[in-house]
Short mmCIF file of C-alpha atoms in Angstrom, two decimals:
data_model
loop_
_atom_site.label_atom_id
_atom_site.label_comp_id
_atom_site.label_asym_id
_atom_site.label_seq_id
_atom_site.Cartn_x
_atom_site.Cartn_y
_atom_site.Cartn_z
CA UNK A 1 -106.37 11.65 -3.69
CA UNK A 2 -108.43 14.60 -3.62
CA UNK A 3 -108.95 14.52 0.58
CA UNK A 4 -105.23 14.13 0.62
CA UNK A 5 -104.24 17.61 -1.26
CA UNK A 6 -106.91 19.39 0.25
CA UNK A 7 -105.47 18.08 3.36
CA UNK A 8 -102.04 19.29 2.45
CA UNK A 9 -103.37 22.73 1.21
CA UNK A 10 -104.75 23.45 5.12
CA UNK A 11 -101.61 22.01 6.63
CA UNK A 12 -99.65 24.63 4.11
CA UNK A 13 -101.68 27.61 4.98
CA UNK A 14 -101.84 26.44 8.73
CA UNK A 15 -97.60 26.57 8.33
CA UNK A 16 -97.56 29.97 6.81
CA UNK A 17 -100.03 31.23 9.05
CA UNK A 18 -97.54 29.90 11.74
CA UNK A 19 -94.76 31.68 10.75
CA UNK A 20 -96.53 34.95 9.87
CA UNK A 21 -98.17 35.70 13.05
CA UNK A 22 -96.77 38.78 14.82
CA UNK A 23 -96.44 39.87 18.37
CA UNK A 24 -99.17 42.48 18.53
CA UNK A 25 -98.01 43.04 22.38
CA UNK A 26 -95.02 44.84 21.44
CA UNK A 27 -92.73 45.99 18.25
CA UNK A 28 -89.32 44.75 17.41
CA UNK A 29 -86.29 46.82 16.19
CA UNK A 30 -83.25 44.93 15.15
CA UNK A 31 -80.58 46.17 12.87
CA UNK A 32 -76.52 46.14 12.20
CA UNK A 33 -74.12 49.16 12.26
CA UNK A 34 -71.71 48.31 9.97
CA UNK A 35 -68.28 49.87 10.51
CA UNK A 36 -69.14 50.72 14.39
CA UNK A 37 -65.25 51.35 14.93
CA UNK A 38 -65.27 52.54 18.67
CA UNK A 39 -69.29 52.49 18.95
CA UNK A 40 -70.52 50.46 21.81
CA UNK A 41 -73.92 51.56 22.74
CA UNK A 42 -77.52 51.93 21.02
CA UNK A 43 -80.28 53.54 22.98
CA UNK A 44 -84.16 53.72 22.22
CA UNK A 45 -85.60 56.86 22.51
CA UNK A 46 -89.42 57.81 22.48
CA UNK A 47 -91.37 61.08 21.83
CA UNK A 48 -93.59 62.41 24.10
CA UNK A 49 -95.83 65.41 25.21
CA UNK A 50 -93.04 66.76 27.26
CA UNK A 51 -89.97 66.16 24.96
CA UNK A 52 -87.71 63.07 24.45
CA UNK A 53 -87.36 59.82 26.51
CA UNK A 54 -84.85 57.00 26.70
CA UNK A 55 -86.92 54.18 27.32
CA UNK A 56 -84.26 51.43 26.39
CA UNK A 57 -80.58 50.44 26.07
CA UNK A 58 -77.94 47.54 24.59
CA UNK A 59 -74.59 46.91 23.86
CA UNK A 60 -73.74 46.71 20.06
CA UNK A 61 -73.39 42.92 19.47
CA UNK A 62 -70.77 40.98 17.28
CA UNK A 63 -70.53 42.82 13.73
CA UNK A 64 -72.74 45.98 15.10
CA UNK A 65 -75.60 44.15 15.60
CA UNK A 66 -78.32 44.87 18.35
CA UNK A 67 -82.15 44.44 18.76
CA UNK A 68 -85.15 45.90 20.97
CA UNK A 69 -88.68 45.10 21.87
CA UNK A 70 -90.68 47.55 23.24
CA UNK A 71 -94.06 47.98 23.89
CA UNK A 72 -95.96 51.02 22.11
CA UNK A 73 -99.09 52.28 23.58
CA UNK A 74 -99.83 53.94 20.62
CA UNK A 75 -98.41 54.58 16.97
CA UNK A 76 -95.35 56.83 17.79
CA UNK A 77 -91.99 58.83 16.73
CA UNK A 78 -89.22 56.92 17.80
CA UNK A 79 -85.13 57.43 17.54
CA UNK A 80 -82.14 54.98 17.55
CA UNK A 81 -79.10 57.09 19.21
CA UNK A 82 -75.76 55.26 18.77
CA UNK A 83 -72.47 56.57 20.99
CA UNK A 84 -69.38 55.87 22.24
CA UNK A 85 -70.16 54.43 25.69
CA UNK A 86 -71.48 51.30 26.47
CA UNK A 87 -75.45 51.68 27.81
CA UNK A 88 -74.69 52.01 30.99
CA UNK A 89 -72.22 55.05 30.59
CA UNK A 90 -72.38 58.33 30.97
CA UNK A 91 -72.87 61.57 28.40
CA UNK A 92 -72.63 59.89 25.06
CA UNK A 93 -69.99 60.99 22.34
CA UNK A 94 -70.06 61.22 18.72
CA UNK A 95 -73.50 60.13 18.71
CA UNK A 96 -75.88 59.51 15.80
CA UNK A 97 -79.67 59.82 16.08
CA UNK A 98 -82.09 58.54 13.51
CA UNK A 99 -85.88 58.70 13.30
CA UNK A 100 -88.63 55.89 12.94
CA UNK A 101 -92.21 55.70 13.74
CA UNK A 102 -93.46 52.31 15.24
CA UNK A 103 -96.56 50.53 16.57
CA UNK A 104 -97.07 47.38 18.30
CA UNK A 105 -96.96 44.20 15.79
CA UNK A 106 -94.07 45.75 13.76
CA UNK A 107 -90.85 43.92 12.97
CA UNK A 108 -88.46 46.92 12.36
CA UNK A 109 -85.01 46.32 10.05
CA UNK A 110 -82.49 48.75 10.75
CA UNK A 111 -79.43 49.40 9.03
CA UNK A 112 -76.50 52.19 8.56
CA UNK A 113 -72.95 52.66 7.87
CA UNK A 114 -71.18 54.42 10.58
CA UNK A 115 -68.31 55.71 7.73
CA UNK A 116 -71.49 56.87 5.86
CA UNK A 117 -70.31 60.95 6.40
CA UNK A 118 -74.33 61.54 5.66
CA UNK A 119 -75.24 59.10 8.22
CA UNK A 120 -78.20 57.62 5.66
CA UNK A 121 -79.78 54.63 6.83
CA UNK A 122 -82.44 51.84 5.67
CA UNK A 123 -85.11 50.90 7.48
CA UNK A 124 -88.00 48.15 6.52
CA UNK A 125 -90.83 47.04 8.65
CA UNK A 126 -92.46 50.72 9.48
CA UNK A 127 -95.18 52.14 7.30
CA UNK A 128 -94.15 55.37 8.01
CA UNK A 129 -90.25 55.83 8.62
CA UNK A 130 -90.16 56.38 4.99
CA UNK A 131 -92.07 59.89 5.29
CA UNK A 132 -90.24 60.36 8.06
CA UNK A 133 -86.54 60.03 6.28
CA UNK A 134 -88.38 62.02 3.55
CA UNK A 135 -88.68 64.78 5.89
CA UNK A 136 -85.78 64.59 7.13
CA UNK A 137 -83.97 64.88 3.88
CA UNK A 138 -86.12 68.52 3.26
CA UNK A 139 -85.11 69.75 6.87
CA UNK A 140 -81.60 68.74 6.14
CA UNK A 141 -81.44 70.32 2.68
CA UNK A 142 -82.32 73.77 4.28
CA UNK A 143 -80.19 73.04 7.29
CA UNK A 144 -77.04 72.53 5.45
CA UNK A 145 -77.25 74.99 3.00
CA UNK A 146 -77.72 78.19 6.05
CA UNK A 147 -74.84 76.30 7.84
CA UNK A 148 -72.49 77.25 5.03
CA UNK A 149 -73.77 80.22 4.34
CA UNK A 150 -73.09 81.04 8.06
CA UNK A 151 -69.87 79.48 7.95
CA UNK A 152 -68.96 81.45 4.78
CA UNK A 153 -70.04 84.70 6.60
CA UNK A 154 -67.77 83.88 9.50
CA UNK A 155 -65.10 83.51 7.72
CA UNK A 156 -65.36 87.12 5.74
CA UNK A 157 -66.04 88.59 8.93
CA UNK A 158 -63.12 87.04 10.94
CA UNK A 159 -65.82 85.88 14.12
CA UNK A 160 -66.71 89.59 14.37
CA UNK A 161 -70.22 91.25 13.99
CA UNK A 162 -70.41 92.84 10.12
CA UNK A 163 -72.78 94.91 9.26
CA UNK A 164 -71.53 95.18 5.81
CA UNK A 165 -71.35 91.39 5.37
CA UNK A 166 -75.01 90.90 7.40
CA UNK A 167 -76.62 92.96 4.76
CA UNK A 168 -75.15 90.49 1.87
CA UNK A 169 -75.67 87.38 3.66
CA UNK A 170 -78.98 88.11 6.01
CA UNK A 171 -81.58 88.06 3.10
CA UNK A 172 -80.46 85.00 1.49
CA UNK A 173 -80.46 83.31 4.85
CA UNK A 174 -83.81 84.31 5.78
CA UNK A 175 -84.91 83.16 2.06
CA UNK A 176 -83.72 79.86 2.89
CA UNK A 177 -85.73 79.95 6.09
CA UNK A 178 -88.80 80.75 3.99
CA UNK A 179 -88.16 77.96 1.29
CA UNK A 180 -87.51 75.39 3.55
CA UNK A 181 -90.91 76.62 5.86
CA UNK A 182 -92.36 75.98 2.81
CA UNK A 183 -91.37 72.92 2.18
CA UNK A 184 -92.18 71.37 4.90
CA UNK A 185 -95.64 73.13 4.77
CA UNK A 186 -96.28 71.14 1.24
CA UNK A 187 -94.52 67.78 3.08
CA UNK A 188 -97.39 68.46 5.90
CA UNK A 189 -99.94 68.78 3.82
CA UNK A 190 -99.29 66.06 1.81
CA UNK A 191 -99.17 63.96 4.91
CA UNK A 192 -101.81 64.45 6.87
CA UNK A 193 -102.65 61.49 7.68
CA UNK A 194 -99.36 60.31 8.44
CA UNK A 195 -97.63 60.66 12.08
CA UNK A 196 -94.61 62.08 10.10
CA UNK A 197 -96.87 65.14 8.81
CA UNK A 198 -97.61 65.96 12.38
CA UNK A 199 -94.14 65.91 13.66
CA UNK A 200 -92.94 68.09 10.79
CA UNK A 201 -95.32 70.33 11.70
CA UNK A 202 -94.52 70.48 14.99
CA UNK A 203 -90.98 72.14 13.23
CA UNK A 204 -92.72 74.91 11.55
CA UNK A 205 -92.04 78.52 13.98
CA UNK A 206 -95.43 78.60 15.86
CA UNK A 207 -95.87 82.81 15.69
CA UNK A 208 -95.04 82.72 11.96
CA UNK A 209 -97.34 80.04 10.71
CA UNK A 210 -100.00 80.25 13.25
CA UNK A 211 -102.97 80.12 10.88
CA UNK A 212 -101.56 77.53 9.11
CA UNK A 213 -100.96 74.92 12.02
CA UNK A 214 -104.66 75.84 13.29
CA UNK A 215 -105.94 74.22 10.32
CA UNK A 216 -103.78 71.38 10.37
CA UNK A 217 -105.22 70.54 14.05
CA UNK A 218 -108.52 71.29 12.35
CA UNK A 219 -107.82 68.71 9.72
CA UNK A 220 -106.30 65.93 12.14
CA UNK A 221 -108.83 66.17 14.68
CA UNK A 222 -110.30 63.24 13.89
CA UNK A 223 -107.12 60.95 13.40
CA UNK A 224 -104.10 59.94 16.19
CA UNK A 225 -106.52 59.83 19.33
CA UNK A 226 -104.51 57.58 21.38
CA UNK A 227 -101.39 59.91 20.41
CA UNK A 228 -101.01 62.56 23.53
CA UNK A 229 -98.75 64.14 21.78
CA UNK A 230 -100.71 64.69 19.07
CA UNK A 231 -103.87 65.77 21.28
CA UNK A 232 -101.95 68.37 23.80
CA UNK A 233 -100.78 69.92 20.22
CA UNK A 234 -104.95 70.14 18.81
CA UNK A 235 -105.41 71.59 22.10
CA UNK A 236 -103.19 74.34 22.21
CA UNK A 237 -104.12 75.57 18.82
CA UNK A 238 -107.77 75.25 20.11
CA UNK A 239 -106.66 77.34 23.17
CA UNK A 240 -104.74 80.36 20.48
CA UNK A 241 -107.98 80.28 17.83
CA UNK A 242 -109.82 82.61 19.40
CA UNK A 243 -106.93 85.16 19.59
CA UNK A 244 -105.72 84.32 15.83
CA UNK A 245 -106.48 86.57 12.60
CA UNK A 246 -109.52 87.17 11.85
CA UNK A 247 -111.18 87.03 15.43
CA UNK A 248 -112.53 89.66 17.69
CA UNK A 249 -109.45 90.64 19.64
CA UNK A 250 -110.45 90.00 23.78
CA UNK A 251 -111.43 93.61 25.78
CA UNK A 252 -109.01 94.47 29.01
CA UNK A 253 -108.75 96.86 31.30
CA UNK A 254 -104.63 97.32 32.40
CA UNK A 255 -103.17 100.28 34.48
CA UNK A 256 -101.29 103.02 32.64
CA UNK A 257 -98.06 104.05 33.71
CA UNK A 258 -99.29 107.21 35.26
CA UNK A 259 -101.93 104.55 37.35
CA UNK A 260 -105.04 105.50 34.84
CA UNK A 261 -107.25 102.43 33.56
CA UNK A 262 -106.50 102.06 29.74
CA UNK A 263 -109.18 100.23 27.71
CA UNK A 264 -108.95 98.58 24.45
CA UNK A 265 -112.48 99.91 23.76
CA UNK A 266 -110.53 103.43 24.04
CA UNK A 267 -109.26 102.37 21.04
CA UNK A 268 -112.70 101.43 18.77
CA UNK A 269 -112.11 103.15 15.51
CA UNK A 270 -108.80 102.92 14.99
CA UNK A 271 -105.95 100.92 14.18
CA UNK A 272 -103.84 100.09 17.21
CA UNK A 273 -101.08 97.65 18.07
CA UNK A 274 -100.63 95.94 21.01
CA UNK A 275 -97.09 95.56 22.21
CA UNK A 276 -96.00 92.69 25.03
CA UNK A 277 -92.43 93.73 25.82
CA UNK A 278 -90.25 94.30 28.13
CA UNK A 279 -87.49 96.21 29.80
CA UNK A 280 -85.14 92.94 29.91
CA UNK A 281 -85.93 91.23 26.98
CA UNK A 282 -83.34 92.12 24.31
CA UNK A 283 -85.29 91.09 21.64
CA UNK A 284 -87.96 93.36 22.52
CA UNK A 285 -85.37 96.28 23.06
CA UNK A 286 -83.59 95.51 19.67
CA UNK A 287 -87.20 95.91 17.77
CA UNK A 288 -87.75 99.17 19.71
CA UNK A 289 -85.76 101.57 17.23
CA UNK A 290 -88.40 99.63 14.15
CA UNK A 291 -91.56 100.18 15.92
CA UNK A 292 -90.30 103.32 17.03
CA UNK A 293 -89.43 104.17 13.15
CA UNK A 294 -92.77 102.63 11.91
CA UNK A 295 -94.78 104.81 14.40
CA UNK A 296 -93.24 108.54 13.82
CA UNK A 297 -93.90 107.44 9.87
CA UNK A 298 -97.89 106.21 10.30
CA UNK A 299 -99.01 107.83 13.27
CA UNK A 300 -100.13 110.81 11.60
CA UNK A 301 -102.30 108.22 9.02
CA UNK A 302 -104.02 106.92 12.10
CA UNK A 303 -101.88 103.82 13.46
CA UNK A 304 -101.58 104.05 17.39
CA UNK A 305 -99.76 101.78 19.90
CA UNK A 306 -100.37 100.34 23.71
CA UNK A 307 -97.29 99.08 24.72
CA UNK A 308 -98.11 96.38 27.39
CA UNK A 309 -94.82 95.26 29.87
CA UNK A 310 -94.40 92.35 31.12
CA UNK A 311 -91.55 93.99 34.23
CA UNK A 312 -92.57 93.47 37.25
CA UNK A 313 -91.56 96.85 38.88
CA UNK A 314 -92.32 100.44 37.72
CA UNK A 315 -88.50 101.87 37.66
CA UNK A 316 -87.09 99.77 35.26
CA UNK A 317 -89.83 99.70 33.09
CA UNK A 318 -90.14 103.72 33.31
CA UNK A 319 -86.72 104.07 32.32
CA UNK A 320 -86.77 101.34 29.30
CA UNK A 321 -89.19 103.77 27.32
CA UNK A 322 -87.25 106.74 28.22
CA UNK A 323 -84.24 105.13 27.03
CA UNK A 324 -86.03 103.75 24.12
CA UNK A 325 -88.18 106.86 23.00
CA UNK A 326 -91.63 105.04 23.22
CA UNK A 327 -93.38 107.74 23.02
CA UNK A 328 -97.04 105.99 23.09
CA UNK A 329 -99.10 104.77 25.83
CA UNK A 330 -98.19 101.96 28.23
CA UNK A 331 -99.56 100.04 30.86
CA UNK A 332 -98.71 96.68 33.02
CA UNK A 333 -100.10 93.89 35.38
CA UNK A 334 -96.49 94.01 36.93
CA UNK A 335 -96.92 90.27 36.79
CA UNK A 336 -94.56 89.18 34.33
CA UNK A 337 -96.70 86.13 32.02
CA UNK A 338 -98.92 85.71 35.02
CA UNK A 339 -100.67 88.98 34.43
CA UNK A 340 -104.46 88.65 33.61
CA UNK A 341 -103.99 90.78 30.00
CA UNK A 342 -100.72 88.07 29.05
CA UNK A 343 -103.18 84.96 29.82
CA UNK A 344 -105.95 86.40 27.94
CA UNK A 345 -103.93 86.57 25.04
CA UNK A 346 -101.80 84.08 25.76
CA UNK A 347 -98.60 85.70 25.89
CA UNK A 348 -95.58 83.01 26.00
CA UNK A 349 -93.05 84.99 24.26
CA UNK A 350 -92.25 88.51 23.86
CA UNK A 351 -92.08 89.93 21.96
CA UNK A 352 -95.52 89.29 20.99
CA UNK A 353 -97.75 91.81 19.22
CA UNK A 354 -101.60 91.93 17.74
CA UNK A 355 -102.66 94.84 15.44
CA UNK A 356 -106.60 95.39 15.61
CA UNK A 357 -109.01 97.20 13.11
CA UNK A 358 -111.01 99.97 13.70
CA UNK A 359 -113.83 97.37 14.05
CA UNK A 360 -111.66 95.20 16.68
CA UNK A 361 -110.69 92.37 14.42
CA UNK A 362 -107.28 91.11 14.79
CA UNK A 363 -105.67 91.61 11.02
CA UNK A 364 -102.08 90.67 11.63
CA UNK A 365 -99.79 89.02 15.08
CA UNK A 366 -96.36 88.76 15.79
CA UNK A 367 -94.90 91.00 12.85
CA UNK A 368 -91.78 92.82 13.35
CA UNK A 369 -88.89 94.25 11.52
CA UNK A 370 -89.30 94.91 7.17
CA UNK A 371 -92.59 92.42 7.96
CA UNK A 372 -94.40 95.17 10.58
CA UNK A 373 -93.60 98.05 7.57
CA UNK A 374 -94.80 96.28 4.76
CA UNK A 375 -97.82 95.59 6.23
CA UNK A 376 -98.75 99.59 7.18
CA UNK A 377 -97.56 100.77 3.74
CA UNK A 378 -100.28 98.31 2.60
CA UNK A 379 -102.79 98.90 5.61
CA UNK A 380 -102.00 102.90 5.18
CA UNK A 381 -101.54 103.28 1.58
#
């Protein structure tokens, strides 16, 4: 009697081992879309180092139902996209996307409502599509609350440019910006060792939070290393770190307008800003009147500028700080971002700018507008 349970207990766990083995070759996504009304195609869509993928396509089965396998070389960010045409059609309409993260050996769920105006969907199977909706759910917040404030402000102002109105409305949008920056900052944080930490990172406005996302590649270093995504992101903050704040701003030599060398070292002792613009970058020529403002008020209290263009002929360039009243020094490479002083400090995007300390340190990057003044009245007080 005895032999003959303990040979029924094996044969039991032999069973459920049976039916609990997984496919560790692949993952599998299967879900319904209930109420797909004129929805006939679900696609599979992987992140990557370069951007977004396709990597896989069905037709919606009987009741909305569908399922994928796919192979993942790695833990990833995925997306379900759901349209109008069938998978082999062309520019999708009325389509939804929604975001997973999957690894070989998973057995996804998948489910949404297409009448569902909030498109919210459940999803069992992936240990971290749950941080991911989480996310989600703080981006959207944010999201939704500047699209009717912007929708609000267009309907005051008729469609047309207020100035008026822009005063009202522009400080409480760019207080939502900030709340919801750091929001996702405290989601990151708190998820660091998650893949959905590093992809809501990779949301946060690179110029503005710099210092911040160098220390998250810091503090990841050690974790995704099969992820490329994950490892061409460590690496670019590796390549800025040496150009962030607090670091010995890099020494060049550029050609002044007149065609005279300037030197940052003609600079040691004093404050001075360095200025990437440009003649055609509108952007750059809509901050002109600020930096042009901030300078005239701290010059005299020791704040200097090199304005460094990125044009690519003298003319234009001349007649851009004529227009503009730049009344500080300037020199180029005439090369555009290829220019020796733009890859040394990795110039991607004008405009770009690094103020330096009288003992060369770079104290502040990338500050413009009220931001740039603040930070003299403090620097100058």
């Amino acid at each position: 009697m005895k032999v003959k349970n303990m040979a029924a207990g094996a044969l039991l766990l032999l069973s459920a081992g049976m039916y609990s083995c997984k496919n560790e070759s692949q993952f599998s996504v299967s879900g319904t879309i209930k109420n797909p009304g004129k929805l006939k195609g679900i696609y599979l869509i992987e992140a990557d180092s370069s951007g977004l993928k396709v990597v896989d396509s069905t037709s919606l089965g009987e009741n909305g139902k569908f399922e994928f396998k796919h192979v993942a070389l790695y833990p990833n960010l995925f997306k379900l996209k759901v349209g109008s045409t069938g998978p082999q059609g062309g520019e999708m309409q009325g389509e939804n996307l929604y975001d997973f993260i999957a690894k070989n050996g998973d057995d996804i769920e998948f489910t949404t409502d297409n009448n569902d105006p909030k498109h919210d969907y459940t999803i069992k199977g992936s240990d971290d599509s749950d941080k991911i909706k989480e996310f989600n759910r703080i981006s959207n917040t944010y999201g939704d609350k500047n699209a009717k404030l912007f929708a609000e402000y267009q309907e005051k102002a008729h469609g047309e440019r207020n100035d008026s109105l822009l005063k009202i409305y522009m400080p409480v949008f760019l207080k939502n910006v900030n709340d919801g920056a750091q929001a996702v900052l405290k989601f990151v944080n708190d998820n660091k060792k998650s893949l959905a930490g590093f992809y809501a990172a990779t949301t946060l406005d690179p110029t503005k939070y710099e210092a911040q996302l160098i220390q998250f590649a810091d503090d990841i270093r050690g974790d995704f290393k099969d992820n490329p995504t994950v490892q061409k992101f460590i690496a670019q903050m590796d390549k800025i770190k040496p150009i962030s704040i607090g670091h010995k701003a890099p020494e060049f030599t550029v050609t002044g307008i007149d065609g005279k060398p300037i030197k940052l070292t003609d600079y040691k002792g004093k404050y001075v800003m360095i200025d990437f613009w440009a003649s055609w970058c509108q952007p750059c020529r809509m901050e002109n009147p600020n930096v042009v403002k901030q300078y005239n008020a701290f010059k005299g209290k020791g704040f200097n500028i090199l304005g460094i263009s990125l044009d690519k002929g003298k003319p234009e360039w001349q007649k851009a700080i004529d227009d503009d009243k730049l009344t500080w020094a300037h020199g180029s490479d005439l090369n555009g971002f290829e220019g020796p002083t733009e890859a040394l400090y990795h110039i991607e995007a004008i405009p770009s700018n690094f103020i330096i300390d009288p003992q060369g340190n770079i104290v502040a990057k990338n500050i413009t507008g009220a931001d740039l003044e603040a930070f003299l009245n403090k620097t100058f007080k």
